Short mmCIF file of C-alpha atoms and ligand atoms in Angstrom, two decimals:
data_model
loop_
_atom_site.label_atom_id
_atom_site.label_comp_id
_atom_site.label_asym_id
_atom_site.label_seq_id
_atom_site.Cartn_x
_atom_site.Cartn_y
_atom_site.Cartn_z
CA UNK A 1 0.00 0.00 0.00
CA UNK A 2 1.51 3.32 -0.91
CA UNK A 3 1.83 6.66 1.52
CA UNK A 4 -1.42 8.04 -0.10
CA UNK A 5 -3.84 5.11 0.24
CA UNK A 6 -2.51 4.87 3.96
CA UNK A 7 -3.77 8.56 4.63
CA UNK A 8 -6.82 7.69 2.91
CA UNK A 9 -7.17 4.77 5.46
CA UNK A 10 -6.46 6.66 8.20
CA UNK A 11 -8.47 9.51 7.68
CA UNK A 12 -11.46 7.27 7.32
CA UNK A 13 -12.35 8.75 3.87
CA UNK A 14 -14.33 6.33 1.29
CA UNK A 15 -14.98 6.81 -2.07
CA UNK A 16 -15.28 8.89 -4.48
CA UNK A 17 -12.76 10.84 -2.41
CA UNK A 18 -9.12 9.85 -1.40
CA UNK A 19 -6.23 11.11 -0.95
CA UNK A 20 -3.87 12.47 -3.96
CA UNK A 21 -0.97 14.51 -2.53
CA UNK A 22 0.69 15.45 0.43
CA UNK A 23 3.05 18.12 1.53
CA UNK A 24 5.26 17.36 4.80
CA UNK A 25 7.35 20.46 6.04
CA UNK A 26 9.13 20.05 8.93
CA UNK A 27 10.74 23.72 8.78
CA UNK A 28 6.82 25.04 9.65
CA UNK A 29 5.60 22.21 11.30
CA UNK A 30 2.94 21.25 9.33
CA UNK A 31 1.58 18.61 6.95
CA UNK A 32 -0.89 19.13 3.93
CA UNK A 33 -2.89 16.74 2.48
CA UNK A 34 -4.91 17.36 -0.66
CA UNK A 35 -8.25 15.19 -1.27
CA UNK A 36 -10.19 14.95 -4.68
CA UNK A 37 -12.52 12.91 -6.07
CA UNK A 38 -12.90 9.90 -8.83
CA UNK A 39 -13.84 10.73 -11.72
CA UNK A 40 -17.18 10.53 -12.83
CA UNK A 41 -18.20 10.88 -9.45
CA UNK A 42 -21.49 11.96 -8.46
CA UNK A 43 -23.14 14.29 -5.44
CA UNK A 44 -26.44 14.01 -4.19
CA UNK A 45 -27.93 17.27 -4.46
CA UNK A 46 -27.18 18.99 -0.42
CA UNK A 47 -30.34 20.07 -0.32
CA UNK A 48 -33.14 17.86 -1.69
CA UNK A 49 -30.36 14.89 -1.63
CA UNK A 50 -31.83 13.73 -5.01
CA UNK A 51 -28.67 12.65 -7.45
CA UNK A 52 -28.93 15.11 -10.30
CA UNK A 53 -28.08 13.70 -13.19
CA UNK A 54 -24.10 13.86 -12.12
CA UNK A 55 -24.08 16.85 -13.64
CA UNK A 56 -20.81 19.26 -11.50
CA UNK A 57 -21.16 22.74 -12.09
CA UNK A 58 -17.93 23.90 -10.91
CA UNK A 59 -15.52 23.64 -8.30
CA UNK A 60 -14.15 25.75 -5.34
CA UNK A 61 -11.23 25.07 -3.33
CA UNK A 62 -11.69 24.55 0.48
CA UNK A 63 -9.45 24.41 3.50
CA UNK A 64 -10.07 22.39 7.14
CA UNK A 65 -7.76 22.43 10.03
CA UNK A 66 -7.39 18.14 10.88
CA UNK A 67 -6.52 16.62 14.02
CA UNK A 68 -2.23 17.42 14.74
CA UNK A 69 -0.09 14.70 13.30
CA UNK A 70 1.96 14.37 16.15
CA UNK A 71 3.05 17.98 17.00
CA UNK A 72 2.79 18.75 12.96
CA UNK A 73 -0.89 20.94 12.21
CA UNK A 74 -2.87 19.21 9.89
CA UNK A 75 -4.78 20.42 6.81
CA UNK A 76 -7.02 19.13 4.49
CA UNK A 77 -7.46 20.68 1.10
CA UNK A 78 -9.97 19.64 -1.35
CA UNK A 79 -11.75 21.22 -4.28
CA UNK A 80 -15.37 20.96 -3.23
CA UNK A 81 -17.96 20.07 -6.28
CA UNK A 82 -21.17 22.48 -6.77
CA UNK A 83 -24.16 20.36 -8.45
CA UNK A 84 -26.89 21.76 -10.74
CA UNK A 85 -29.96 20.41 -9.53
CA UNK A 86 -33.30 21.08 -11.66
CA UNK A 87 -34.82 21.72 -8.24
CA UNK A 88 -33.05 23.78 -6.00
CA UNK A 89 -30.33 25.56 -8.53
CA UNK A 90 -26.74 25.13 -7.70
CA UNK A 91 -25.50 23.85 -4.65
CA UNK A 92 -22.23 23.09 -2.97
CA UNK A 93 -21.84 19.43 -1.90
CA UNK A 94 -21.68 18.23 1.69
CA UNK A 95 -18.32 16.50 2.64
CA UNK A 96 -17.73 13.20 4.84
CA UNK A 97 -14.94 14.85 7.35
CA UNK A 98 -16.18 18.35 7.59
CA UNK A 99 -20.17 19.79 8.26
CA UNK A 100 -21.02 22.73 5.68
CA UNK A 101 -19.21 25.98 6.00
CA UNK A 102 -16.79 25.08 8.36
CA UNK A 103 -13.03 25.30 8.64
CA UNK A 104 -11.96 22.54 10.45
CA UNK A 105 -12.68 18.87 10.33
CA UNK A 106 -15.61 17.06 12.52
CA UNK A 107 -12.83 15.23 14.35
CA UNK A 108 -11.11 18.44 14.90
CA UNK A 109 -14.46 20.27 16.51
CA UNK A 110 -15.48 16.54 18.68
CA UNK A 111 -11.57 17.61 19.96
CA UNK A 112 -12.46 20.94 20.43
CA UNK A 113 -15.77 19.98 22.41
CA UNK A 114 -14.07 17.56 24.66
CA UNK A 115 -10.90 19.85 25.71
CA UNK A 116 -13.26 22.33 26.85
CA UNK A 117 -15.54 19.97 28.68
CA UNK A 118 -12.07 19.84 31.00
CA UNK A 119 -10.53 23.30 30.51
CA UNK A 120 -10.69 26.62 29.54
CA UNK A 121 -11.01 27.94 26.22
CA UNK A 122 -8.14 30.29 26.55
CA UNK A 123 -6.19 27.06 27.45
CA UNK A 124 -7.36 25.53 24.56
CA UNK A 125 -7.09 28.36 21.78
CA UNK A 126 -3.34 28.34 22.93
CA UNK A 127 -2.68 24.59 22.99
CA UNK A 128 -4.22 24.19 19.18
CA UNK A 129 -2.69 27.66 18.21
CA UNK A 130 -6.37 28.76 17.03
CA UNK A 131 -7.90 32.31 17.77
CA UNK A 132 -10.00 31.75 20.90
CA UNK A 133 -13.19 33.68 18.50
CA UNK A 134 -13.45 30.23 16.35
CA UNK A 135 -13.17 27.83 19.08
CA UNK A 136 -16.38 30.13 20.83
CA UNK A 137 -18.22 29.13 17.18
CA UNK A 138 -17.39 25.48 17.15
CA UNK A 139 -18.71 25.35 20.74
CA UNK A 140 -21.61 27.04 20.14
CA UNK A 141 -22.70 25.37 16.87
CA UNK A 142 -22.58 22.07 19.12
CA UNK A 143 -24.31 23.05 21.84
CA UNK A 144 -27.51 24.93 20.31
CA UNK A 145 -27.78 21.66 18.41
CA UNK A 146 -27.46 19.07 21.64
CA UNK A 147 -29.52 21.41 23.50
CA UNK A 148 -32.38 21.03 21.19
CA UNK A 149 -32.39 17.32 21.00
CA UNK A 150 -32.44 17.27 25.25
CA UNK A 151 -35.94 15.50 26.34
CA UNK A 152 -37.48 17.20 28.12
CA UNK A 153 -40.82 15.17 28.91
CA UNK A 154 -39.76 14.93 32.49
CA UNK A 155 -39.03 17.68 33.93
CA UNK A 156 -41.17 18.37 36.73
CA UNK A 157 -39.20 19.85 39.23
CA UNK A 158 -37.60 23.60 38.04
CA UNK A 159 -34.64 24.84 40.25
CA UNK A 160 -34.19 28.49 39.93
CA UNK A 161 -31.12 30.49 40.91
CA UNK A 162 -29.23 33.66 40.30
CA UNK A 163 -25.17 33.89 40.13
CA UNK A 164 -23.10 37.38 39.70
CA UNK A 165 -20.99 38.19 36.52
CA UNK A 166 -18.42 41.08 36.67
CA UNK A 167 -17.51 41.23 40.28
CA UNK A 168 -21.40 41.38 40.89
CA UNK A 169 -22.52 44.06 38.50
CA UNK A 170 -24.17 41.98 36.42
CA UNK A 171 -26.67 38.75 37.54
CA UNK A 172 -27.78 35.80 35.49
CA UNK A 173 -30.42 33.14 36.26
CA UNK A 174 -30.17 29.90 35.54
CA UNK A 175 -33.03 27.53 35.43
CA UNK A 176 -32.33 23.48 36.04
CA UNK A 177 -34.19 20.42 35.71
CA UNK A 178 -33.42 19.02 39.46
CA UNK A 179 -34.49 15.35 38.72
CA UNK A 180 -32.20 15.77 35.84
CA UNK A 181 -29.32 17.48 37.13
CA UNK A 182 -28.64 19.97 34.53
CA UNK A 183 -29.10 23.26 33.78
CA UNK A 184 -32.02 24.13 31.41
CA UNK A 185 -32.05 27.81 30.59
CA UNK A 186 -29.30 30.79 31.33
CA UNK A 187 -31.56 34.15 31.40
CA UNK A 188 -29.85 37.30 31.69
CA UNK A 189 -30.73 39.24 34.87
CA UNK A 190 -32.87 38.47 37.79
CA UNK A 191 -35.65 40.51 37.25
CA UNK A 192 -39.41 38.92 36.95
CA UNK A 193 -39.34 39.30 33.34
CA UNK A 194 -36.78 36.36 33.52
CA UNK A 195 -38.85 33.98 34.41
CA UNK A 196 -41.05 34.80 31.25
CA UNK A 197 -37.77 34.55 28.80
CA UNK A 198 -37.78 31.00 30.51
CA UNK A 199 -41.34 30.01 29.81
CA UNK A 200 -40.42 31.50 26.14
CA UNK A 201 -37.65 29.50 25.64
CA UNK A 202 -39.78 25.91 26.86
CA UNK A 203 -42.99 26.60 24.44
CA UNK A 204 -40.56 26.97 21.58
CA UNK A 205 -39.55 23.69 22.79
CA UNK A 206 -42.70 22.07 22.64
CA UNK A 207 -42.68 21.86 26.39
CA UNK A 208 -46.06 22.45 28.37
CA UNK A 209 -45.02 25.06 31.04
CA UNK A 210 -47.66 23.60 33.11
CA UNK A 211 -45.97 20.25 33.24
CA UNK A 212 -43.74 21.70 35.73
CA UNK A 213 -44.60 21.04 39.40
CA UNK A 214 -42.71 22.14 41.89
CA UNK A 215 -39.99 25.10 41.65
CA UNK A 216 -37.32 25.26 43.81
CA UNK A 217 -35.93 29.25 44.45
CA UNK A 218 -34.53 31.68 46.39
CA UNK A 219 -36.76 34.05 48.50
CA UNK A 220 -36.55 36.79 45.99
CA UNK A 221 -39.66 38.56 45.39
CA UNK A 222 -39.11 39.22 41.25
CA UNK A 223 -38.52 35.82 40.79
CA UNK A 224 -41.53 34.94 43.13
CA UNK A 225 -44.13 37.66 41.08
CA UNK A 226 -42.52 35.77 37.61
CA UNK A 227 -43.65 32.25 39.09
CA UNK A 228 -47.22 33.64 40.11
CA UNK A 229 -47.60 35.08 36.65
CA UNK A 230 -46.21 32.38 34.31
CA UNK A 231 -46.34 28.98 35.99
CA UNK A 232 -49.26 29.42 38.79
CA UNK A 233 -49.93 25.87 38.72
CA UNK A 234 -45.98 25.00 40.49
CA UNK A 235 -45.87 24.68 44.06
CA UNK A 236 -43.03 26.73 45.24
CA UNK A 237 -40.56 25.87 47.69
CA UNK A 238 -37.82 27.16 49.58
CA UNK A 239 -35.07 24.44 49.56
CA UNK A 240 -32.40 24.11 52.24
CA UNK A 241 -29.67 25.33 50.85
CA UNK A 242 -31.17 29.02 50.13
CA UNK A 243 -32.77 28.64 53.97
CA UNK A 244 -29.65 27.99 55.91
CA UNK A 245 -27.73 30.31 53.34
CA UNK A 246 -30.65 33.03 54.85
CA UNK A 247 -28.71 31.72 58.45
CA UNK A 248 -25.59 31.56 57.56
CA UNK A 249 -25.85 35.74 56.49
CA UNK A 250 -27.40 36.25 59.97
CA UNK A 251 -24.45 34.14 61.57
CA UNK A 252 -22.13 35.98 59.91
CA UNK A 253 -23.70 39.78 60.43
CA UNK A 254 -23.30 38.74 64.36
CA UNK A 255 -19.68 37.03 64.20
CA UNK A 256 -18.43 40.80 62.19
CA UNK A 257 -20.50 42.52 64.73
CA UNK A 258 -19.11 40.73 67.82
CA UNK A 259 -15.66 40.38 66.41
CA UNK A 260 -15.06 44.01 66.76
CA UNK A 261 -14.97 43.98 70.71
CA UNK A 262 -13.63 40.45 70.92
CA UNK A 263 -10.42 39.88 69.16
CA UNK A 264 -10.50 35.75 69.79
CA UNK A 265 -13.52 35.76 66.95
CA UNK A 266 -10.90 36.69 64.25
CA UNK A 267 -10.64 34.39 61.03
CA UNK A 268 -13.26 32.11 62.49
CA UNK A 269 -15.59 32.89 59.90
CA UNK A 270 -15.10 29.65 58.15
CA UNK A 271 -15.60 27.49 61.66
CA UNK A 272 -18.87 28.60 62.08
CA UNK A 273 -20.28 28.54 58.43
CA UNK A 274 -18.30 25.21 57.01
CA UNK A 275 -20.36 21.66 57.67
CA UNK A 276 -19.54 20.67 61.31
CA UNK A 277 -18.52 17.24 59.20
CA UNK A 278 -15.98 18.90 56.96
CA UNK A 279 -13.64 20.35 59.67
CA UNK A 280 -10.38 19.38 60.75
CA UNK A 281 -9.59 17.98 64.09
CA UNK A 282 -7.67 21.25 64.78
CA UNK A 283 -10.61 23.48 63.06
CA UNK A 284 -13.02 21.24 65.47
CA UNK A 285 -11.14 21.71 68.70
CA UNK A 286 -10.80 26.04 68.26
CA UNK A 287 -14.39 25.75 67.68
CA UNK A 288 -15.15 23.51 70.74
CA UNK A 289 -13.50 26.24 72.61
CA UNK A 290 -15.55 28.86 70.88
CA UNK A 291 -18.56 27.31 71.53
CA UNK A 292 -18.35 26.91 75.38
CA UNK A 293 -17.89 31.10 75.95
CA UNK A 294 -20.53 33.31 76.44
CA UNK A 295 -20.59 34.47 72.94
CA UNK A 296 -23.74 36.20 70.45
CA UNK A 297 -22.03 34.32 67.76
CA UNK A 298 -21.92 30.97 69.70
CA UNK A 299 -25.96 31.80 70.44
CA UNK A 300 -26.30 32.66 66.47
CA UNK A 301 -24.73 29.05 65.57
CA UNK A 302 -26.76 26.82 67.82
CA UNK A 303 -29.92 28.71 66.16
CA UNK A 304 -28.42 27.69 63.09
CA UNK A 305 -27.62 23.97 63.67
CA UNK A 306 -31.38 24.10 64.82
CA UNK A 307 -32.93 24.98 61.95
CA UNK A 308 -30.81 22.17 60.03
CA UNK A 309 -32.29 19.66 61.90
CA UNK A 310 -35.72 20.42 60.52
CA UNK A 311 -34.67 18.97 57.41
CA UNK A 312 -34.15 15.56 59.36
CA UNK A 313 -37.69 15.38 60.57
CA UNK A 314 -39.46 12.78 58.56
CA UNK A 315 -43.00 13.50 60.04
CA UNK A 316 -44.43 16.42 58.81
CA UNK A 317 -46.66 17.21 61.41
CA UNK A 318 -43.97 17.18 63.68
CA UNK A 319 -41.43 19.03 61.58
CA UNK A 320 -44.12 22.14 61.00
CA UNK A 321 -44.41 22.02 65.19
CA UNK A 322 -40.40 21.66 65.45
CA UNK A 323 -40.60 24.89 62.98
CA UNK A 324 -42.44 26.69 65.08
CA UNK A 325 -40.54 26.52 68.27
CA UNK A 326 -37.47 27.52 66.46
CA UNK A 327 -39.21 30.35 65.20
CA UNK A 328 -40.14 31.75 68.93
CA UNK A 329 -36.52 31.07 70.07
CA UNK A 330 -35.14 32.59 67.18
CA UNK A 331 -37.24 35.78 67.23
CA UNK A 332 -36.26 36.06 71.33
CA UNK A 333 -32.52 35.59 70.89
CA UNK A 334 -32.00 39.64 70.68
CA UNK A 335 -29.67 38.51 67.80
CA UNK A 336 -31.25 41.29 65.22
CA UNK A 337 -29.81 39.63 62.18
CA UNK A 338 -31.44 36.14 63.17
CA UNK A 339 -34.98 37.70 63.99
CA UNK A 340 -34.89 39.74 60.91
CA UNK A 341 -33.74 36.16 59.27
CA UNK A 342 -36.06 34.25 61.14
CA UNK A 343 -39.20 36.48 60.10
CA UNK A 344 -38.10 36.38 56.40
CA UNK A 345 -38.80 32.55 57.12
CA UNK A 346 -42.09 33.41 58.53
CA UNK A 347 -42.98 35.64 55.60
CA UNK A 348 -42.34 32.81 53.18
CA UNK A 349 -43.57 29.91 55.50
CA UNK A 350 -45.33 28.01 52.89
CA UNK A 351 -42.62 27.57 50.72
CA UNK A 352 -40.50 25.89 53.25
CA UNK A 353 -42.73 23.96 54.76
CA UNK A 354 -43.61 22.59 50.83
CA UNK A 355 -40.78 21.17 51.36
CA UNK A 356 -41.77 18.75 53.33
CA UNK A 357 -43.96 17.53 50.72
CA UNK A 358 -41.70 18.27 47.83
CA UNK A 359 -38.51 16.63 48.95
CA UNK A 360 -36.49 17.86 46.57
CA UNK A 361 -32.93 16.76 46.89
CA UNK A 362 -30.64 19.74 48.14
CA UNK A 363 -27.47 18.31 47.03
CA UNK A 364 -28.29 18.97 43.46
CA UNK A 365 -28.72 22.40 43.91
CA UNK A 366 -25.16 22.98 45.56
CA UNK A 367 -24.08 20.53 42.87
CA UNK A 368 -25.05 22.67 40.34
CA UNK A 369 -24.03 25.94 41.45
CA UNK A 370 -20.83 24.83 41.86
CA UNK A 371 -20.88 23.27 38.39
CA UNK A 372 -21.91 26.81 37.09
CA UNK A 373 -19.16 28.51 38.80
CA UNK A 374 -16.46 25.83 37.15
CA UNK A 375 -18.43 27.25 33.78
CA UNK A 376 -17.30 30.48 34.14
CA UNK A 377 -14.13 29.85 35.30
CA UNK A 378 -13.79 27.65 32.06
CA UNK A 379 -15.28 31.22 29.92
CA UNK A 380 -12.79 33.20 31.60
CA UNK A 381 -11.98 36.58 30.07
CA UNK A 382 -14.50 35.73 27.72
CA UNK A 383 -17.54 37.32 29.71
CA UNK A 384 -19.89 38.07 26.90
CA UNK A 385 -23.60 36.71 27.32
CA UNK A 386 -23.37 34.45 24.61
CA UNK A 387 -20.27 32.61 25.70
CA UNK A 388 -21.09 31.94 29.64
CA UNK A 389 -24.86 30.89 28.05
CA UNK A 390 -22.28 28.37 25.68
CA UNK A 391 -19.92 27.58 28.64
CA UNK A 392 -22.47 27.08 31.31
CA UNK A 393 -25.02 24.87 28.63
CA UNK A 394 -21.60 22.91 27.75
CA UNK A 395 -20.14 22.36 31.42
CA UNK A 396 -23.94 21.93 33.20
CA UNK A 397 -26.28 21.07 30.84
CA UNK A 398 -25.89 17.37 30.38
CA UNK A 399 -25.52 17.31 26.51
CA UNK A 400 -24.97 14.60 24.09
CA UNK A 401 -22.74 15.38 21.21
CA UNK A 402 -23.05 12.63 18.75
CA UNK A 403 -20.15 11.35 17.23
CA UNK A 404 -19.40 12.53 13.24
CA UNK A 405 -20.81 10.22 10.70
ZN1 ZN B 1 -31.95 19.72 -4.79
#
């Protein structure tokens, strides 16, 4: 077998087309390899994919960046065939290795998708030497199409949530499927209207808005009137992580507070926020010590802990009573920031104790957040709209990319 049928092999590529020159230069690291096609060949009309009657209007030669051979860059040249067809006029063909209009091959983009799965772009526009601008396009040609072929036919339960672009000057909300663990719909802002771009975007996907059941948010009144107005039917509830998040504010507004006259509360912060589980021994023996002086923060925290076990309570009648108790010795603990917290819980009482009912699982909200925030890292200095909606759908989302033909 010569060197030319070998590439032909290796590059997959069946007839008409093979492989009829190559170029190897070491001096600029690179290898060419020029494609054509038998003669006599014919192309299905792109279009209407009727065979015209073989009949190749003209030509028009076409460049794709391939896969590296070794460290060498890779290009595939090929003069591309344009077909008269009696229906649809003249038409350039589709080739095997490369989808229409593109500059680099399908196996080059599937490399593309999977580097930034694990990295960001930046990293990957300098590791393939391409301008970071067509490495944005290859990503989001992919992921408009995945997203579109996601089922949605069970989604039922809708987590909302907002995250902060550009050192908080500018807010996004994502929408998730929380059965489903992956994130839906990127909205810009977090104003009611949101919610309706949301509801938008799922009719145009043939999705009933009222198939969704329960919704899963934040105590944030725009987000609240956008529910009321465009999916009434939901039942809305306050999941744990936004509630102890509400605490864990309060906890901290009293550790600042307190710190200022008491010098033995500095850098604790983290002792009294973090997971009692995820300490160290040394972390959990300063806060042992912490815990047994007469301290507002030490009060704050035990509040705190309290409210966490209302989660546990598998009896609902018993967790709504539990609720209520910690209520009354929240509100008298003279701890302002956990009475204002604690009557922020009373004003949106229903939606926490859906909960009980709902059960939604509160690790896949943290789970997602923090797969959002790996998104942006990923989109880093890239902080337009279009390419965190790209990053996030690509990182989050839960896509299939199917593999090139
Ligand atoms: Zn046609």
């Amino acid at each position: 077998m010569d060197e030319l049928s070998l590439f032909t092999l290796a590059l997959g590529i069946a007839k008409p087309w093979r492989v009829v020159d190559l170029k190897f230069s070491k001096e600029e690291g690179r290898l060419d390899l020029w494609l054509d096609f038998l003669k006599g060949a014919k192309f299905p009309c792109p279009s209407c994919d009727e065979t015209g009657e073989g009949e190749i209007h003209d030509t028009q030669d076409r460049t794709w960046r391939h896969l590296n051979f070794f460290q060498y860059e890779t290009y595939l040249h090929a003069r591309v065939p344009r077909v008269r067809c009696g229906k649809c006029g003249v038409k350039q063909v589709e080739v095997p290795w490369a989808r229409p209009g593109s500059g680099f091959t399908l196996l080059f983009e599937l490399l593309v998708l999977s580097l930034c799965r694990e990295m960001s772009v930046a990293a990957v526009s300098e590791l393939t030497s391409e301008h970071a601008n067509r490495l944005w396009r290859i990503l989001k040609h992919y992921v408009e199409r995945a997203r579109r072929e996601v089922d949605l036919r069970a989604f039922h339960q809708l987590g909302i949530d907002e995250f902060s672009i550009r050192k908080g000057h500018v807010y996004m909300t994502s929408f998730s499927d929380l059965e489903a663990s992956r994130v839906v719909f990127l909205g810009e802002g977090r104003k009611k209207g949101v919610v309706k771009s949301f509801v938008s975007d799922l009719i145009s996907r043939d999705i009933d808005p009222a198939q969704i059941d329960v919704v899963c948010c934040d105590m944030w009144d725009p987000y609240l009137n956008g529910i009321g107005n465009h999916l009434a039917e939901a039942a809305v509830v306050f999941d744990r992580f936004h509630v102890m998040n509400l605490l864990n504010k309060a906890l901290e507004a009293v550790r600042r507070d307190e710190q200022r006259e008491n010098r033995i509360l500095k850098k604790s912060r983290f002792l009294w926020l973090k997971n009692p589980k995820n300490l160290t021994e040394n972390q959990e023996a300063r806060l042992e010590t912490l815990k047994r002086l007469d301290l507002r923060t030490a009060r704050a925290y035990q509040i705190k802990l309290a409210l966490a076990r209302f989660w546990e309570i598998r009896n609902p009648l018993q967790a709504v009573a539990y609720l209520k108790s910690w209520f009354f010795w929240a509100t008298h603990s003279r701890l302002e920031p956990v009475i204002q917290a604690a009557r922020t819980i009373k004003r949106y009482w229903k939606g926490v104790i859906n909960f009980l009912d709902a059960r939604v699982t509160n690790g896949t909200v943290e789970g997602l957040n923090s797969k959002i925030k790996t998104a942006m890292k990923r989109a880093y200095g890239f902080k337009q709209v279009i390419y965190l909606r790209t990053i996030v759908y690509l990182v989050a989302g839960r896509l299939n990319f199917s593999y090139p033909r």
